Amino acid sequence: MDSVRKQLRKLPPGAVIKVLRKVFAYPAPAARMILNDITRPRKSHKPWIHKVAWNNAWSGCWIGEHVNKLDDIALKRRIDQADIIFFNVHGGGFRLGTCTMYMDTYIRWITFLKKKYNLNALIMSIDYRLAPEYKYPSPVEDVVKAYEHLVQTIGVEPERVVVTGDSAGASLLLEMLFLTHDPSMFEIVTDDPEEEDIGGPMINELPRPAGAVFVSPLVTDETTSESWRVNVKYDYISQNTAKVIKRDYFEKTPNEPDGPTEASPILGIAKLQTGFHAFLPEQVLMYVGNKEVLRDDALDLAEKAEQDGVQWESIVEDCVHDWFCVREVVKDKALLDRADTVFADFCYRTVVAPREGRAVDELSARRASEGLEAVPEGNEEVEEYDDSSSEEFHEALSTTDTELEAAVLKKLEDQLPTARSSTLTVYV
């Protein structure tokens, strides 16, 4: 699989998109095996990772410079001294992914903040139970417990916390924020008999973080928007992917007729018209792709949240799903540099500036001159695509496979198990 990893990094973005589209179409066990191997941390990443085994509160890792060999006391000191703590939840359609799947991106966030603002940042990156073995609401419970551990047990002030999540990870963060802003509003259901005996799991009201960064958030299970119609030919997220997610994460199986069937309330968040200011942080930054299928639903959510008083900034580029984290799908690397600048400026004005009382309006004033499209959440429509650009993009995705791309796809096929085994769904 190492040869696949090396070859994949040599592929052009269009070919990477094709490979991802194929991987996401596989059943969860096969897709997980391939994606985990491809995104497995490299040797250069190891000093940045401090693994945390399940401790009845969370599992995952801390990501920061030279954290791998810190003992508990030294790690706690680093956490206390950090200017910013990122509470990070990875994506993967609730079925795939790990807490270290975007190590190059995570390291870039940390080093860029250090270089530009001399800020020390750490990332608390969460692993959560995956579908189809663990259906809704198990992943939500894991994220809630982890955030509660961060702000209550470890004692990190919420004013230092920025929550970050991509795709399904952003969805889990939205639901965590929604559930914990006023738990009395909800009837909490669990599959854990011990928690049922004490009247249900104890979900506490938790403080809002200073800010949130959502990357290509999944906010609805509907696939009828205009961007689904026009962008499915570009994106690696397909109608089939959406059906698989819904089946694996929500629907009961023939072997588990009594399993949960209710949909996640957050995947109905697109139907909300107001109330966003009550559960979202005051500052939100969102990255979305102009050529991704989730674009319209995400931008509609942003518009309603801003109308409700949330300071929401949306950055849209001519890219596919999750481009800010999955950087291999981006051809223009200067675009990523500009996006990282927006990210650093957002973190500074959200976490540091309020503590120091500095005016930082000028940080966002240069957005247009830097070439990023900061989308106002008003009644403005998304700009029409440039036809020549779209045709070129589509041509890159529809051309005959290159020898390298074909070799990668062949190796991926070779990695698939020869026999399919049934998966037991376990509820905890």
XYZ file of C-alpha atoms in Angstrom:
428
model
C 0.000 0.000 0.000
C 2.994 2.339 0.456
C 3.440 2.343 -3.327
C -0.190 3.437 -3.677
C 0.403 6.261 -1.178
C 3.420 7.497 -3.119
C 1.708 7.250 -6.485
C -1.435 8.951 -5.226
C 0.588 12.011 -4.206
C 1.852 12.257 -7.789
C -1.602 12.245 -9.355
C -3.129 15.492 -10.666
C -6.225 16.748 -8.790
C -8.670 15.436 -11.409
C -7.288 11.917 -11.067
C -7.339 12.126 -7.256
C -11.022 13.037 -7.433
C -11.700 9.936 -9.514
C -9.860 7.733 -7.042
C -11.760 9.231 -4.093
C -15.072 8.778 -5.894
C -14.259 5.100 -6.337
C -13.102 4.594 -2.731
C -16.204 6.269 -1.281
C -18.374 3.874 -3.299
C -16.871 0.796 -1.630
C -18.547 -0.887 1.366
C -17.358 0.594 4.658
C -14.822 -2.124 5.640
C -13.031 -2.014 2.279
C -13.177 1.785 1.970
C -11.917 2.143 5.533
C -8.986 -0.196 4.968
C -7.871 1.660 1.845
C -8.409 5.187 3.127
C -6.733 4.467 6.474
C -3.665 3.124 4.705
C -3.499 6.018 2.268
C -3.836 8.634 5.033
C -1.717 6.819 7.611
C 0.734 9.282 9.246
C 4.164 9.323 7.676
C 7.406 9.191 9.621
C 7.708 12.994 9.553
C 4.284 13.276 11.209
C 5.066 11.095 14.230
C 6.665 13.824 16.423
C 3.434 15.826 16.061
C 1.109 13.103 17.400
C 0.379 12.227 21.037
C -2.102 9.346 20.990
C -4.860 9.062 23.593
C -6.494 5.677 24.171
C -10.130 5.496 25.245
C -10.305 6.778 28.840
C -14.092 6.753 29.369
C -14.210 10.301 28.019
C -12.562 10.352 24.601
C -10.002 8.795 22.304
C -7.930 10.267 19.518
C -4.786 12.345 19.724
C -3.240 15.678 20.554
C -1.462 17.257 17.600
C 1.317 19.787 18.166
C 5.019 20.299 17.725
C 7.085 17.696 19.596
C 4.159 16.342 21.623
C 4.715 12.656 20.899
C 6.911 11.936 23.937
C 5.338 14.268 26.485
C 4.208 12.731 29.752
C 0.835 13.666 31.231
C 2.229 16.556 33.291
C 4.173 18.067 30.393
C 1.195 17.659 28.059
C -1.124 19.386 30.537
C 1.385 22.245 30.756
C 1.383 22.597 26.951
C -2.421 22.620 26.919
C -2.551 25.293 29.626
C 0.011 27.446 27.822
C -1.517 27.162 24.338
C -3.032 30.331 22.906
C -5.578 28.341 20.895
C -7.005 24.843 21.290
C -8.683 23.364 18.223
C -11.366 20.796 19.021
C -11.339 18.836 15.770
C -13.775 16.269 14.383
C -12.834 14.546 11.113
C -15.144 13.811 8.215
C -15.739 10.650 6.215
C -19.497 10.311 5.852
C -19.859 8.944 9.414
C -18.307 5.717 8.028
C -14.638 6.452 7.413
C -11.696 8.420 8.722
C -9.368 8.837 11.673
C -8.142 11.628 13.908
C -4.876 11.837 11.911
C -6.222 11.635 8.366
C -5.252 15.218 7.404
C -1.878 15.542 9.131
C -0.318 17.836 6.509
C -3.297 20.193 6.838
C -3.277 20.110 10.643
C 0.462 20.821 10.811
C -0.011 23.657 8.335
C -2.630 25.276 10.595
C -0.278 25.165 13.577
C 2.859 26.370 11.781
C 1.022 29.126 9.907
C -0.409 30.565 13.137
C 3.036 30.444 14.710
C 4.665 32.138 11.738
C 2.099 34.890 11.228
C 0.980 35.690 14.780
C 3.502 33.869 17.001
C 0.606 31.889 18.472
C 0.974 28.445 20.013
C -1.820 26.089 19.007
C -2.705 22.504 19.842
C -5.304 20.289 18.210
C -7.471 17.872 20.190
C -8.490 15.562 17.335
C -11.312 13.148 18.100
C -11.871 9.561 17.065
C -15.496 8.508 17.214
C -17.395 5.283 16.581
C -18.130 4.730 12.911
C -21.117 3.422 10.956
C -22.410 0.910 10.086
C -21.163 -0.844 13.224
C -22.309 2.119 15.323
C -25.291 4.042 14.064
C -26.753 7.353 15.142
C -26.519 8.659 17.867
C -23.283 6.909 18.963
C -20.866 9.265 17.127
C -22.724 12.295 18.521
C -22.386 10.966 22.054
C -18.636 10.522 21.545
C -18.196 14.124 20.380
C -20.315 15.509 23.247
C -18.308 13.543 25.832
C -15.010 14.678 24.340
C -15.980 18.366 24.306
C -17.277 18.104 27.869
C -13.945 16.554 28.885
C -12.040 19.411 27.249
C -13.895 22.292 28.890
C -14.851 20.721 32.226
C -12.319 18.025 33.124
C -9.200 19.461 31.514
C -10.516 22.923 32.256
C -9.717 24.698 28.995
C -11.492 28.041 28.874
C -14.017 28.079 26.002
C -12.634 31.498 25.007
C -9.491 29.654 23.824
C -11.358 26.984 21.856
C -12.140 26.928 18.148
C -14.083 23.879 16.964
C -13.147 22.587 13.517
C -14.804 19.915 11.423
C -15.133 18.883 7.815
C -18.107 17.285 6.057
C -19.694 14.767 8.477
C -17.354 16.059 11.192
C -18.884 19.507 10.809
C -22.312 17.891 11.062
C -21.354 16.223 14.348
C -20.053 19.528 15.695
C -23.280 21.292 14.752
C -25.269 18.641 16.560
C -22.999 18.791 19.615
C -23.487 22.555 19.809
C -27.224 22.156 19.239
C -27.704 19.517 21.945
C -25.534 21.105 24.616
C -26.793 24.688 24.457
C -30.024 23.616 26.226
C -30.275 19.839 26.853
C -33.687 20.247 28.522
C -35.184 20.835 25.067
C -34.470 17.271 23.973
C -35.544 13.769 24.865
C -32.238 11.920 25.067
C -32.314 8.326 23.818
C -29.464 5.868 24.313
C -28.709 2.231 23.592
C -26.669 1.886 26.812
C -28.790 0.006 29.405
C -26.764 1.450 32.293
C -27.626 4.980 31.223
C -31.274 4.001 30.780
C -31.335 2.794 34.407
C -30.405 6.243 35.664
C -32.947 8.012 33.512
C -30.906 8.560 30.371
C -27.428 9.898 29.657
C -26.522 13.056 31.505
C -25.870 15.704 28.855
C -24.904 18.949 30.484
C -25.271 22.442 29.172
C -21.815 23.345 27.905
C -20.312 26.751 27.093
C -19.981 27.897 23.506
C -16.473 27.910 21.996
C -14.972 31.166 20.798
C -15.468 30.221 17.171
C -16.173 27.466 14.682
C -14.642 26.513 11.341
C -16.846 24.323 9.159
C -15.423 22.817 5.971
C -18.000 21.637 3.411
C -20.539 20.893 6.158
C -23.168 18.206 5.683
C -26.394 19.833 6.895
C -29.172 17.829 5.259
C -29.813 14.365 3.877
C -31.743 15.813 0.936
C -30.060 15.811 -2.471
C -32.379 18.023 -4.487
C -30.595 21.379 -4.526
C -29.332 22.995 -7.713
C -25.711 22.290 -6.754
C -26.530 18.581 -6.539
C -27.845 18.775 -10.098
C -24.990 20.725 -11.663
C -21.985 19.596 -9.613
C -22.387 15.836 -9.328
C -20.305 15.471 -12.519
C -17.406 17.302 -10.850
C -17.489 16.137 -7.243
C -16.345 12.891 -5.664
C -19.518 12.882 -3.537
C -22.284 11.213 -5.540
C -25.941 10.311 -5.143
C -24.790 6.778 -4.366
C -22.554 8.112 -1.577
C -25.524 9.941 -0.076
C -27.657 6.774 -0.161
C -24.909 4.712 1.460
C -24.470 7.264 4.263
C -28.177 7.345 4.987
C -28.383 3.546 4.986
C -25.292 2.936 7.111
C -25.775 5.730 9.635
C -29.526 5.873 10.184
C -31.545 2.975 8.816
C -32.129 -0.189 10.802
C -30.815 -3.429 9.323
C -32.651 -6.749 8.807
C -30.517 -8.258 11.578
C -31.443 -5.432 13.963
C -35.167 -4.750 13.440
C -35.352 -2.895 16.733
C -32.458 -0.591 15.866
C -32.911 3.176 15.807
C -34.555 4.684 12.741
C -34.828 8.342 13.700
C -32.768 10.755 11.659
C -30.231 13.083 13.162
C -31.871 16.392 14.035
C -28.858 18.206 12.631
C -29.528 16.776 9.159
C -32.778 18.684 9.394
C -31.026 21.894 10.394
C -31.479 23.190 6.869
C -35.188 23.460 7.643
C -34.613 25.792 10.596
C -35.398 29.429 9.937
C -34.159 30.971 13.199
C -32.534 30.127 16.523
C -28.976 29.791 15.208
C -27.596 32.493 17.476
C -28.674 30.462 20.502
C -26.396 27.489 19.837
C -23.665 28.656 17.445
C -20.595 30.623 18.522
C -20.686 34.293 17.599
C -17.931 33.813 14.998
C -18.111 31.182 12.246
C -15.872 30.627 9.234
C -16.916 28.228 6.472
C -15.040 26.883 3.459
C -17.103 25.443 0.625
C -16.430 24.435 -2.965
C -18.185 26.050 -5.898
C -18.085 22.669 -7.644
C -19.297 20.526 -4.772
C -22.762 19.081 -4.419
C -23.252 20.367 -0.856
C -22.638 24.003 -1.823
C -26.193 25.363 -1.931
C -27.388 23.761 1.305
C -24.322 25.028 3.150
C -24.681 28.570 1.810
C -28.408 28.601 2.609
C -27.588 27.665 6.205
C -24.971 30.401 6.367
C -27.399 33.029 5.105
C -30.032 32.143 7.704
C -27.477 32.036 10.522
C -26.142 35.479 9.626
C -29.649 36.894 9.466
C -30.091 35.521 12.990
C -27.089 37.467 14.270
C -24.185 35.046 13.792
C -21.035 36.625 12.347
C -20.571 34.096 9.554
C -17.937 34.348 6.827
C -18.065 31.981 3.847
C -15.096 31.351 1.572
C -15.995 29.816 -1.785
C -13.467 28.616 -4.349
C -13.848 26.748 -7.645
C -13.060 23.413 -6.014
C -14.813 20.200 -5.023
C -15.896 18.876 -1.640
C -13.625 19.373 1.393
C -10.886 21.137 -0.542
C -9.538 22.982 2.501
C -8.669 19.671 4.204
C -8.212 17.323 1.223
C -5.599 19.495 -0.429
C -4.708 16.957 -3.081
C -7.847 17.994 -5.019
C -6.607 21.594 -5.388
C -4.460 22.487 -8.391
C -3.650 26.091 -7.422
C -1.514 25.860 -4.283
C -1.459 29.651 -3.976
C -5.196 29.383 -3.356
C -4.448 27.253 -0.292
C -1.953 29.818 0.988
C -4.615 32.500 0.784
C -7.144 30.222 2.478
C -4.672 29.564 5.298
C -4.258 33.317 5.723
C -8.019 33.696 6.143
C -7.961 30.848 8.669
C -5.168 32.431 10.711
C -6.813 35.865 10.657
C -10.096 34.335 11.800
C -8.438 32.530 14.700
C -6.612 35.666 15.763
C -9.613 37.966 15.778
C -11.833 35.282 17.368
C -9.557 34.147 20.198
C -6.699 36.576 20.719
C -8.076 39.991 19.768
C -10.962 39.934 22.279
C -8.506 39.188 25.100
C -6.180 41.970 24.059
C -8.884 44.467 23.100
C -7.430 45.073 19.687
C -9.389 46.214 16.668
C -8.810 43.777 13.854
C -11.319 44.854 11.253
C -8.440 45.523 8.869
C -7.636 41.809 8.791
C -10.715 41.058 6.721
C -10.551 44.276 4.663
C -7.985 42.873 2.249
C -9.995 39.772 1.350
C -10.807 40.814 -2.213
C -7.273 42.022 -2.997
C -5.887 38.649 -1.930
C -8.066 36.870 -4.456
C -10.327 34.866 -2.163
C -14.035 35.151 -2.701
C -15.584 36.067 0.642
C -19.265 35.421 0.036
C -21.691 37.795 1.766
C -24.704 35.956 3.115
C -27.254 38.344 1.660
C -29.611 37.881 -1.238
C -26.788 37.773 -3.746
C -26.733 34.775 -6.024
C -23.705 32.591 -6.584
C -21.862 33.744 -9.681
C -22.353 31.779 -12.859
C -19.463 29.520 -13.807
C -17.096 30.468 -16.536
C -17.979 27.995 -19.297
C -14.435 27.437 -20.467
C -13.264 26.781 -16.922
C -16.071 24.294 -16.278
C -15.451 22.461 -19.532
C -11.761 22.205 -18.762
C -12.500 20.925 -15.263
C -15.009 18.353 -16.527
C -12.633 17.247 -19.263
C -9.940 16.607 -16.651
C -12.321 14.264 -14.846
C -13.643 12.444 -17.873
C -10.495 11.773 -19.876
C -9.122 8.278 -20.268
C -7.132 7.165 -17.228
C -3.431 7.840 -17.393
C -1.099 4.915 -16.806
C -0.346 6.161 -13.296
C -4.003 6.665 -12.441
C -4.896 3.258 -13.853
C -2.122 1.676 -11.815
C -3.398 3.293 -8.630
C -6.970 2.183 -9.294
C -5.744 -1.349 -10.054
C -3.796 -1.479 -6.784
C -6.843 -0.281 -4.887
C -8.925 -3.048 -6.443
C -6.244 -5.559 -5.461
C -6.529 -4.436 -1.834
C -10.230 -5.352 -1.619
C -11.087 -8.475 0.375
C -11.814 -11.466 -1.829
C -14.791 -12.474 0.286
C -17.509 -10.268 1.717
C -18.481 -10.918 5.320
C -21.588 -9.640 7.023
C -21.176 -6.800 9.486
C -22.721 -7.016 12.933
C -24.283 -3.754 14.022
C -23.629 -3.084 17.704
C -25.450 -0.447 19.747
C -23.911 0.815 22.955
